[in-house]
Short mmCIF file of N, CA and C in Angstrom, two decimals:
data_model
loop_
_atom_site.label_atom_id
_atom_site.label_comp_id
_atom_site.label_asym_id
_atom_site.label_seq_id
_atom_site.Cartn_x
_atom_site.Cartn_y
_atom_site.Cartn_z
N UNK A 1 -70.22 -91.22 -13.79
CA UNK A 1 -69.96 -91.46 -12.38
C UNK A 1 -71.18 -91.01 -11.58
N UNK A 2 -71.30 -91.96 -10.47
CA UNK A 2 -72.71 -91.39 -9.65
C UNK A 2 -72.46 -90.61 -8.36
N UNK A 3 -73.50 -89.92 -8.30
CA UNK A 3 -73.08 -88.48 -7.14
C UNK A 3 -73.12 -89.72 -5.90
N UNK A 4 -71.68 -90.36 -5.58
CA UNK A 4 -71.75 -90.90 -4.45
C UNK A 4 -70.95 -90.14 -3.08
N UNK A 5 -72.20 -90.49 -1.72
CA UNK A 5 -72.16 -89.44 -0.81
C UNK A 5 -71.89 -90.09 0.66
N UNK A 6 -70.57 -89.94 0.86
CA UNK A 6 -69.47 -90.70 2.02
C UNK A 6 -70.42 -90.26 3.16
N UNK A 7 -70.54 -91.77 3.91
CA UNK A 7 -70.81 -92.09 4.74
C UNK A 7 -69.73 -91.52 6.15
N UNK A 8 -70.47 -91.59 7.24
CA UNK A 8 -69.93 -90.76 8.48
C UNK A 8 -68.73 -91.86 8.72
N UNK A 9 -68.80 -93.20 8.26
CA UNK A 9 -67.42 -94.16 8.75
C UNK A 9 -66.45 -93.78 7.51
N UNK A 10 -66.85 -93.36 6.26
CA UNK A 10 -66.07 -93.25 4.89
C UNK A 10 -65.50 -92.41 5.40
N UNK A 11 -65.64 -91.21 5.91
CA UNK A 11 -65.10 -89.87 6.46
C UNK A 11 -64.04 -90.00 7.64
N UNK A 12 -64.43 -91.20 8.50
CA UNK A 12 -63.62 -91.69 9.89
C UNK A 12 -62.09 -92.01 9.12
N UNK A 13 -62.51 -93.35 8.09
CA UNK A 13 -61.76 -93.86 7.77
C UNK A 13 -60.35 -93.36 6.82
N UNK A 14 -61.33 -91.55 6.17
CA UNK A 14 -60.31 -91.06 5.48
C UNK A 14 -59.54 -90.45 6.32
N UNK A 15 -59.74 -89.64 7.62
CA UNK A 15 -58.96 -89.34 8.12
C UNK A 15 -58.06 -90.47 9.12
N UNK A 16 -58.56 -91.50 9.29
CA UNK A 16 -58.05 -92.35 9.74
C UNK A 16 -56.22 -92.89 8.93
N UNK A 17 -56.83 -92.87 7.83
CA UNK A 17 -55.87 -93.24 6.59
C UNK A 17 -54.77 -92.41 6.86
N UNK A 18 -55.14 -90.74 6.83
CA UNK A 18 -54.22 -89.78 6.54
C UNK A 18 -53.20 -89.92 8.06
N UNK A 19 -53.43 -90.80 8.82
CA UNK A 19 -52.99 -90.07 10.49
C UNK A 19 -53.12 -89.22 11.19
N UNK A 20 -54.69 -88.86 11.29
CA UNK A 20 -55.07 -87.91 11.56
C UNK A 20 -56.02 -88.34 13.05
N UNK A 21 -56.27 -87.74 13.88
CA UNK A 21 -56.84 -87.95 14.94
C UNK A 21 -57.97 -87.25 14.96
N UNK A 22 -59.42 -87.92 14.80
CA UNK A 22 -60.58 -86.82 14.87
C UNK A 22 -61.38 -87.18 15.23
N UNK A 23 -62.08 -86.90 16.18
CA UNK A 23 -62.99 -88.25 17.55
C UNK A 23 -64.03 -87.87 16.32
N UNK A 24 -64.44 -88.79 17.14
CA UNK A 24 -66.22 -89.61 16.11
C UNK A 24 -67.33 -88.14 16.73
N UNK A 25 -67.20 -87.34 17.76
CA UNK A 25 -68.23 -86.70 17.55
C UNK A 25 -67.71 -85.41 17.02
N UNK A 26 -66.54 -85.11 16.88
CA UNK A 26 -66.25 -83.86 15.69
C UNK A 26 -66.30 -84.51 14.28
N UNK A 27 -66.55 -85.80 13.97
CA UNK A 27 -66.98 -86.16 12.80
C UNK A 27 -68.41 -85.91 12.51
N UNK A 28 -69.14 -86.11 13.56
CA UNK A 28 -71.10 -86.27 13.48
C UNK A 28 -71.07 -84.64 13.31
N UNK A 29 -70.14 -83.91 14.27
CA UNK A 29 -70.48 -82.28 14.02
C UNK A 29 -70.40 -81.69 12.86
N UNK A 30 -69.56 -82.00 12.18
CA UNK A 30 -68.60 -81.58 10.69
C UNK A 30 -69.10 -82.29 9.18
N UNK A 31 -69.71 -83.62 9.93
CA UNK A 31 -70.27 -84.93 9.23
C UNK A 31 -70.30 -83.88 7.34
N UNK A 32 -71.34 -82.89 7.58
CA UNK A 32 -71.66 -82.32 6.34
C UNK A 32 -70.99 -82.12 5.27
N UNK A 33 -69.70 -81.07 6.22
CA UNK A 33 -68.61 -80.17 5.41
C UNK A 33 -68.03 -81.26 4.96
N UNK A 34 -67.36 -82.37 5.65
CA UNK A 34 -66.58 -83.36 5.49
C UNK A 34 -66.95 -83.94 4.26
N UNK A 35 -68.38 -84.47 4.02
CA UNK A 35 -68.48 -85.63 3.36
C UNK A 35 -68.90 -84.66 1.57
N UNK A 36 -69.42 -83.28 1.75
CA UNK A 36 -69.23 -82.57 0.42
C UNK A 36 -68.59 -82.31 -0.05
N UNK A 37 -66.98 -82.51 0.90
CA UNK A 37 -65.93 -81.89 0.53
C UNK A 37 -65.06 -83.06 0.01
N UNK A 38 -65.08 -84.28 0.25
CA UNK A 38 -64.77 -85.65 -0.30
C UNK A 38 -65.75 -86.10 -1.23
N UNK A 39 -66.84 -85.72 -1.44
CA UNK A 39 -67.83 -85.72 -2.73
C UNK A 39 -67.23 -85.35 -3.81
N UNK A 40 -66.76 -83.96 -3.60
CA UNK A 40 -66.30 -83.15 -4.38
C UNK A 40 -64.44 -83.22 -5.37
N UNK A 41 -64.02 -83.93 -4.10
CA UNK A 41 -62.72 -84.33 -4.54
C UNK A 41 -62.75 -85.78 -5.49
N UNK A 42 -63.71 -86.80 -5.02
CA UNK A 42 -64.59 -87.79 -5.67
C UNK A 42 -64.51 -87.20 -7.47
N UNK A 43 -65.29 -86.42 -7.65
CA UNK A 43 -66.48 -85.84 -8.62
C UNK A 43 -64.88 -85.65 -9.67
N UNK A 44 -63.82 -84.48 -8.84
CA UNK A 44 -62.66 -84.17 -9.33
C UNK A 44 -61.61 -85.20 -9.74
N UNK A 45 -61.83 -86.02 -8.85
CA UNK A 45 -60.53 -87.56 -9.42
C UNK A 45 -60.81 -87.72 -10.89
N UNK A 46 -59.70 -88.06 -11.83
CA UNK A 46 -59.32 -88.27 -13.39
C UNK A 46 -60.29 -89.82 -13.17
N UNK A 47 -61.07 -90.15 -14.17
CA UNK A 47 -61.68 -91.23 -13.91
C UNK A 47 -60.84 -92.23 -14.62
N UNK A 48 -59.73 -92.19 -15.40
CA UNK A 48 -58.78 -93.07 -15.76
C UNK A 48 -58.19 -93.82 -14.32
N UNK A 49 -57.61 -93.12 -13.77
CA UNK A 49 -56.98 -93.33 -11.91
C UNK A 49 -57.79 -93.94 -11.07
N UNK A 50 -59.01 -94.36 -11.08
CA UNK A 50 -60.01 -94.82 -10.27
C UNK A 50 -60.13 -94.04 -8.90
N UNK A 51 -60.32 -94.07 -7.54
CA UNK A 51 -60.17 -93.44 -6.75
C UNK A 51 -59.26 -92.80 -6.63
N UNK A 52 -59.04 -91.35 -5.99
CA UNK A 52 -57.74 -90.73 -5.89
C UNK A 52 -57.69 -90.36 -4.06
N UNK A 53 -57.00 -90.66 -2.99
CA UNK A 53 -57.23 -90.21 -1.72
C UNK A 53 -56.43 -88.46 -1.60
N UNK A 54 -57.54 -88.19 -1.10
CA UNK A 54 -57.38 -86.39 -0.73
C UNK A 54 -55.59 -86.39 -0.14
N UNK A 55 -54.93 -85.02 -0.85
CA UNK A 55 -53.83 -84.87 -0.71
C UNK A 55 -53.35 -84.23 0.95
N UNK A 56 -54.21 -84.86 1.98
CA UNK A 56 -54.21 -84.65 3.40
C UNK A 56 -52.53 -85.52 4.13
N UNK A 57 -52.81 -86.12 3.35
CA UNK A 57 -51.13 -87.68 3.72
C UNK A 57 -50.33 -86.81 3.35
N UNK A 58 -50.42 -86.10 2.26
CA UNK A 58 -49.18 -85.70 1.86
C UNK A 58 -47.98 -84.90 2.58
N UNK A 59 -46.62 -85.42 3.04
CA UNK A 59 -45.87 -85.10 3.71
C UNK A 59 -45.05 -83.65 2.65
N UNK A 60 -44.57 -82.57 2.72
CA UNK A 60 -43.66 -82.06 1.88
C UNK A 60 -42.73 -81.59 2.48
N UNK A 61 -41.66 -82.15 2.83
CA UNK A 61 -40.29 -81.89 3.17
C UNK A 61 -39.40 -81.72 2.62
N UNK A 62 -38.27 -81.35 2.61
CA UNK A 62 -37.14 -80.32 1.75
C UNK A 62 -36.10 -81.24 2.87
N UNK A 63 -36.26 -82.15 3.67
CA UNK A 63 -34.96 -82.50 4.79
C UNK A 63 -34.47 -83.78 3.84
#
């Protein structure tokens, strides 16, 4: 697998995904943390599973 390194819209779009609200310039601010830290979850996905999206969606309710 190649050290691939999310783009500032890859990062929009993941939190976009999750329902998350995060203006575009706390993305350019964070841009860094964000995109090493989805590198990293990248690097971690089972490569059988192909992409895996960060467990941010995940709802856990007991109702």
């Amino acid at each position: 697998m190649t050290d691939h390194v999310p783009t500032q819209d890859d990062v929009a779009a993941v939190f976009a995904f999750a329902g998350l609200t995060v203006t575009p310039e706390r993305v350019t601010e964070h841009y860094e943390t964000y995109a090493t830290t989805l590198a990293l979850i990248r690097r971690a996905s089972p490569p059988g599973l192909g992409e895996t999206v960060p467990a941010v969606a995940f709802s856990a309710n007991w109702d």
